[in-house]
Coordinates of C-alpha atoms in Angstrom, one line a residue:
M1 CA -46.5 40.7 -29.8
K2 CA -44.6 41.9 -27.2
K3 CA -46.3 39.4 -24.9
Y4 CA -45.7 36.6 -27.6
I5 CA -42.0 37.6 -27.3
R6 CA -41.9 37.4 -23.2
M7 CA -43.5 34.3 -23.4
G8 CA -41.2 32.8 -25.7
I9 CA -38.2 34.1 -23.6
C10 CA -39.4 33.1 -20.5
T11 CA -40.4 29.6 -22.0
V12 CA -36.6 29.4 -23.4
I13 CA -35.3 30.9 -19.9
A14 CA -37.3 27.9 -18.3
V15 CA -35.8 25.4 -20.2
L16 CA -32.2 26.5 -19.7
L17 CA -32.8 26.2 -16.3
L18 CA -34.5 23.2 -16.0
S19 CA -31.5 21.7 -18.1
Y20 CA -29.1 22.9 -16.2
L21 CA -30.7 21.1 -12.9
A22 CA -31.2 18.2 -14.8
G23 CA -27.5 18.5 -15.4
C24 CA -26.4 19.3 -12.0
G25 CA -29.0 16.4 -10.6
K26 CA -27.2 13.6 -13.1
K27 CA -23.4 15.2 -11.9
E28 CA -24.9 14.9 -8.6
E29 CA -26.3 11.1 -9.0
A30 CA -23.4 10.1 -10.7
E31 CA -20.7 11.2 -7.8
V32 CA -20.1 8.0 -5.5
K33 CA -18.5 8.6 -1.8
V34 CA -16.2 5.7 -1.0
K35 CA -14.1 5.6 2.0
V36 CA -10.6 4.2 2.2
A37 CA -8.7 3.5 5.3
E38 CA -4.4 3.1 4.7
V39 CA -2.9 0.9 7.2
T40 CA -0.4 3.8 7.4
R41 CA 0.9 7.4 5.5
S42 CA 4.0 6.0 3.3
I43 CA 5.8 6.6 0.1
F44 CA 5.4 2.9 -0.5
Y45 CA 1.8 4.0 -1.3
A46 CA 2.6 6.4 -3.5
P47 CA 0.5 5.8 -6.5
Q48 CA -2.3 5.6 -4.2
Y49 CA -1.6 9.2 -3.6
V50 CA -1.3 10.4 -7.4
A51 CA -5.0 8.6 -8.3
L52 CA -5.9 11.2 -5.6
E53 CA -3.7 14.2 -6.7
K54 CA -4.4 13.8 -10.3
G55 CA -8.0 13.5 -10.4
F56 CA -8.1 9.5 -11.5
F57 CA -11.1 9.0 -8.5
E58 CA -13.1 11.4 -10.0
D59 CA -12.2 11.0 -13.6
E60 CA -14.6 7.9 -12.4
G61 CA -17.1 9.7 -10.6
L62 CA -15.8 8.9 -7.2
K63 CA -15.2 11.3 -4.3
V64 CA -12.5 8.9 -2.4
T65 CA -11.9 10.4 1.4
L66 CA -8.9 8.5 3.0
A67 CA -8.1 7.9 6.1
T68 CA -5.0 6.5 8.0
T69 CA -6.0 4.0 10.5
W70 CA -1.9 3.0 11.9
G71 CA -1.9 -0.7 12.3
G72 CA -3.0 -3.8 10.5
D73 CA -5.3 -4.9 13.7
K74 CA -6.9 -1.4 13.8
T75 CA -7.8 -0.9 9.8
M76 CA -9.3 -4.5 9.8
T77 CA -11.8 -3.4 12.8
T78 CA -12.4 -0.2 11.1
L79 CA -13.1 -2.3 7.7
L80 CA -15.1 -5.1 9.5
A81 CA -17.1 -3.1 11.9
G82 CA -18.4 -0.7 8.5
G83 CA -15.8 2.5 9.4
T84 CA -14.9 2.0 5.8
D85 CA -15.8 0.9 2.7
I86 CA -11.9 -0.3 1.4
A87 CA -8.6 -0.8 3.4
L88 CA -5.4 -0.9 2.2
V89 CA -3.5 -3.2 4.3
G90 CA -1.1 -6.4 3.9
S91 CA -3.1 -9.4 2.5
E92 CA -1.8 -11.2 5.5
T93 CA -4.6 -9.9 7.6
S94 CA -7.4 -11.3 5.3
I95 CA -5.9 -14.7 6.2
Y96 CA -6.2 -13.9 9.7
V97 CA -9.6 -12.8 9.6
D98 CA -10.7 -16.0 7.5
A99 CA -9.1 -18.1 10.2
Q100 CA -11.3 -16.7 13.0
G101 CA -14.2 -17.6 11.1
T102 CA -15.9 -14.3 9.8
K103 CA -18.5 -15.1 7.5
D104 CA -18.3 -11.6 5.5
T105 CA -15.5 -12.8 3.6
V106 CA -12.6 -10.1 2.8
I107 CA -11.3 -10.0 -0.4
N108 CA -8.5 -9.2 -1.6
F109 CA -9.4 -7.2 -5.2
A110 CA -6.1 -5.0 -6.0
Q111 CA -2.6 -5.0 -5.2
L112 CA -0.6 -1.8 -4.6
T113 CA 2.7 -3.2 -3.5
Q114 CA 4.4 -6.4 -4.5
A115 CA 7.2 -6.5 -2.6
D116 CA 8.6 -6.1 0.9
G117 CA 9.6 -2.4 1.6
T118 CA 12.0 -2.5 4.0
F119 CA 15.7 -2.1 4.7
L120 CA 18.6 -3.5 6.1
V121 CA 20.5 -0.4 7.5
S122 CA 24.0 -0.7 9.5
R123 CA 25.2 1.2 12.2
T124 CA 28.7 1.3 10.4
K125 CA 29.8 1.8 6.4
M126 CA 31.0 -1.3 4.6
D127 CA 32.2 -1.3 1.0
Q128 CA 31.2 -4.9 0.8
F129 CA 28.0 -6.4 2.7
K130 CA 27.3 -10.6 3.4
W131 CA 24.6 -11.6 4.9
E132 CA 26.7 -13.9 7.1
Q133 CA 27.9 -10.7 8.7
L134 CA 24.9 -10.3 10.6
K135 CA 25.9 -13.8 12.7
G136 CA 26.7 -12.8 16.0
S137 CA 25.2 -9.3 15.9
E138 CA 22.3 -7.3 17.9
F139 CA 19.5 -6.7 14.9
L140 CA 16.8 -4.8 15.8
G141 CA 14.1 -6.6 13.9
Q142 CA 9.8 -5.3 13.5
R143 CA 6.8 -6.4 15.6
K144 CA 6.4 -10.1 15.5
G145 CA 3.1 -11.2 13.2
G146 CA 3.4 -8.4 10.9
M147 CA 4.6 -8.9 7.2
P148 CA 8.0 -7.2 8.0
Q149 CA 9.1 -9.5 10.5
M150 CA 8.2 -12.5 9.0
V151 CA 9.7 -11.2 6.0
G152 CA 12.7 -10.5 7.9
E153 CA 13.1 -13.6 9.2
Y154 CA 12.5 -15.6 5.9
V155 CA 15.1 -13.8 4.0
L156 CA 17.5 -14.7 7.2
K157 CA 16.9 -18.2 7.2
Q158 CA 17.2 -18.1 3.3
H159 CA 20.8 -16.8 3.7
G160 CA 21.7 -19.8 6.7
I161 CA 20.8 -18.0 9.4
D162 CA 18.6 -18.7 12.4
P163 CA 17.1 -15.3 13.5
H164 CA 16.5 -17.2 16.9
K165 CA 19.8 -18.7 17.5
D166 CA 22.6 -16.8 15.1
L167 CA 22.1 -13.5 16.7
K168 CA 20.6 -11.5 19.1
L169 CA 17.1 -10.3 17.7
I170 CA 15.1 -7.7 19.3
Q171 CA 11.2 -7.0 18.8
N172 CA 9.8 -5.6 21.5
I173 CA 9.9 -2.5 20.8
D174 CA 6.7 -0.5 18.7
F175 CA 6.9 0.3 15.2
A176 CA 7.1 4.2 15.8
N177 CA 9.8 3.9 17.8
I178 CA 12.5 1.6 16.3
A179 CA 13.9 4.2 14.3
N180 CA 14.6 6.1 17.9
A181 CA 15.6 3.2 19.8
F182 CA 18.2 2.4 16.8
L183 CA 19.3 6.2 17.1
S184 CA 20.1 5.7 20.7
G185 CA 22.6 3.1 20.3
T186 CA 20.4 -0.2 20.2
G187 CA 21.0 -2.7 17.5
D188 CA 24.1 -3.3 15.0
Y189 CA 21.5 -3.6 12.3
V190 CA 17.7 -3.0 11.9
Q191 CA 14.9 -3.0 9.6
L192 CA 13.4 0.3 8.4
F193 CA 10.9 1.5 6.4
E194 CA 11.9 4.5 3.9
P195 CA 11.7 7.1 4.2
Q196 CA 13.4 6.9 7.3
A197 CA 16.4 4.3 6.3
S198 CA 17.4 7.1 3.4
I199 CA 16.9 9.9 6.0
F200 CA 19.7 7.7 8.1
E201 CA 21.8 7.0 4.9
K202 CA 21.7 11.0 4.2
E203 CA 22.5 12.0 7.6
G204 CA 25.1 9.5 7.7
K205 CA 23.6 7.7 10.8
G206 CA 23.2 4.1 9.3
Y207 CA 23.7 2.7 6.3
I208 CA 21.7 1.0 3.9
V209 CA 23.1 -2.6 3.0
A210 CA 20.2 -4.4 1.4
S211 CA 16.7 -5.0 0.6
F212 CA 14.5 -7.1 1.5
G213 CA 12.0 -6.6 -0.6
T214 CA 14.5 -8.1 -3.2
E215 CA 15.8 -10.6 -1.2
S216 CA 11.9 -12.2 -0.9
G217 CA 10.7 -11.8 -3.8
K218 CA 7.0 -10.7 -5.2
V219 CA 4.4 -11.2 -2.4
P220 CA 0.9 -9.2 -2.2
Y221 CA 2.8 -7.2 0.3
T222 CA -0.4 -4.2 0.7
S223 CA -3.6 -5.0 -1.1
Y224 CA -6.8 -3.0 -1.3
M225 CA -9.8 -5.6 0.0
T226 CA -13.5 -5.0 1.3
K227 CA -16.1 -7.2 2.5
S228 CA -17.5 -9.6 0.1
S229 CA -21.1 -7.8 1.4
Y230 CA -19.7 -4.4 -0.2
L231 CA -18.1 -5.7 -3.2
K232 CA -21.4 -7.9 -4.2
K233 CA -23.9 -4.5 -3.8
N234 CA -21.0 -2.1 -5.1
K235 CA -19.1 -4.3 -8.0
Q236 CA -19.6 -1.3 -10.3
T237 CA -17.9 1.3 -8.0
V238 CA -14.8 -1.4 -6.8
Q239 CA -14.4 -2.0 -10.6
K240 CA -14.4 2.1 -11.2
F241 CA -11.9 2.0 -8.1
T242 CA -9.3 -0.4 -9.3
N243 CA -9.7 1.5 -12.8
A244 CA -8.2 4.6 -11.4
I245 CA -5.5 2.8 -9.2
K246 CA -4.0 1.6 -13.0
K247 CA -4.2 4.4 -13.9
A248 CA -2.1 5.6 -11.4
Q249 CA 0.1 2.5 -11.5
D250 CA 0.9 3.7 -14.9
W251 CA 1.6 6.7 -14.2
V252 CA 4.0 6.1 -11.5
N253 CA 5.7 3.6 -13.7
T254 CA 5.8 6.3 -16.9
H255 CA 6.8 9.0 -15.1
K256 CA 10.6 9.7 -13.4
P257 CA 11.0 9.7 -9.6
E258 CA 11.3 13.7 -8.9
E259 CA 7.5 14.2 -11.0
T260 CA 6.0 11.2 -8.8
A261 CA 7.7 12.8 -5.8
A262 CA 6.0 16.7 -6.7
V263 CA 2.9 14.8 -7.0
I264 CA 2.8 13.4 -3.7
Q265 CA 4.3 15.8 -1.8
P266 CA 1.1 17.2 -0.2
Y267 CA 1.0 14.0 1.6
F268 CA 4.3 14.1 3.3
K269 CA 4.8 17.9 3.7
D270 CA 7.7 17.4 6.6
S271 CA 9.7 15.5 3.9
D272 CA 12.6 16.8 1.8
P273 CA 11.6 16.8 -2.0
D274 CA 14.7 15.1 -2.6
I275 CA 14.3 12.3 -0.1
I276 CA 10.8 11.4 -1.5
A277 CA 12.5 11.6 -5.0
T278 CA 15.4 9.1 -3.8
V279 CA 12.9 6.7 -2.3
V280 CA 10.4 6.2 -4.8
D281 CA 13.0 5.7 -7.2
R282 CA 14.5 3.1 -4.9
Y283 CA 11.3 1.4 -4.8
K284 CA 10.9 1.5 -8.7
Q285 CA 14.2 0.0 -9.4
E286 CA 13.4 -3.3 -6.7
G287 CA 10.1 -3.6 -8.3
A288 CA 8.3 -2.6 -4.9
Y289 CA 5.5 -1.1 -6.9
A290 CA 2.5 -3.2 -8.7
T291 CA 2.7 -2.0 -12.4
D292 CA -1.0 -3.6 -12.6
P293 CA -3.3 -4.2 -9.7
I294 CA -3.5 -8.2 -10.3
L295 CA -2.8 -10.4 -6.9
D296 CA -1.1 -13.6 -8.9
K297 CA -1.5 -16.7 -7.4
K298 CA 2.4 -17.3 -7.3
E299 CA 2.7 -14.6 -5.3
W300 CA -0.2 -15.4 -2.5
E301 CA 1.4 -18.6 -2.3
N302 CA 5.0 -16.7 -1.8
L303 CA 3.3 -15.3 0.8
K304 CA 1.4 -18.4 2.5
S305 CA 5.2 -19.9 2.1
I306 CA 6.7 -17.0 4.2
M307 CA 4.2 -17.1 7.1
K308 CA 4.2 -20.6 7.3
E309 CA 8.2 -20.8 7.9
A310 CA 7.1 -18.0 10.4
G311 CA 4.9 -20.1 11.9
E312 CA 2.3 -17.6 11.7
L313 CA -0.1 -19.0 9.6
P314 CA -3.1 -20.3 11.0
K315 CA -4.5 -22.4 8.8
D316 CA -4.2 -23.0 4.6
A317 CA -5.5 -19.8 2.7
S318 CA -7.7 -20.3 -0.5
Y319 CA -6.5 -18.1 -3.2
K320 CA -10.0 -18.7 -5.1
K321 CA -11.8 -17.7 -1.7
L322 CA -9.9 -14.8 -0.7
V323 CA -8.5 -13.1 -3.7
N324 CA -10.5 -11.5 -6.7
T325 CA -8.8 -10.8 -10.0
E326 CA -12.1 -10.1 -12.4
L327 CA -12.0 -6.2 -11.7
A328 CA -8.1 -5.9 -11.9
K329 CA -8.0 -7.9 -15.2
S330 CA -10.5 -5.5 -16.2
S331 CA -9.1 -2.8 -15.4
S332 CA -5.8 -3.7 -17.1
S333 CA -6.9 -4.5 -20.7
K334 CA -8.4 -1.0 -21.2

């Protein structure tokens, strides 16, 4: 009798052990690794960090690793070389790559930001700002060929200002050194990203007088993109990634800036939590964060207009060829 009891116990243990191992195997099999390269580390990308910190990617069965590649050219090179699966970078880079005749087309599949993220900062405080005040001034702009510079010049022209004739335009300073150049006395005005603009204002070293994002309208400023070959082989994975981004966009849209700031603080350890909250609030107020990952054709056409105005559109860029909205629409319909 004892023999049969022992055999029964052993059988139960064996079944439980096999079930456990099978469960572990399924979990490991379901977890898909995805490498993401972001063009820079910025509060502008708050929903992405929310998706990471709140476990939205894990909920979709993805293990996402994030690397900062510091620059559009480097980010796109990393994507094309297979160093990353997905890139978060300005949509204009996909147009540049397509113009070069790449065989493996880079596809924009999810939009993260839908407006320019820079602000016009004045060295002096003013009660009321008018764009015409820029005429005759020294303007410290962004790198030629990049979206900030193109948007900056587009907005100036919209207000009747020729950036190359009506003011002294400075564009020979590296992105990382623009803020320091302004601090050292270069420029009456400067085009800055956050949080530097808010930090200057808090410290009384500069004053935000206008938003380039508000002035330029909606544009696919930063999007997630991947090679068509990767999308074809891993469509379900990219769909799950897009689902997680949509969840994060909804979360940021429905929570207070202070709550978002608290969640993304680990990605900005040296930044004042109050500054982070201020920046998040400012971006929400101007509608910079996309509320869904769908890249609309109207936004794409606005992007091309801005690039054409700046003389940086190499050729007509087909929305149908370079943009896939199927995954974004599917994530938004849930």
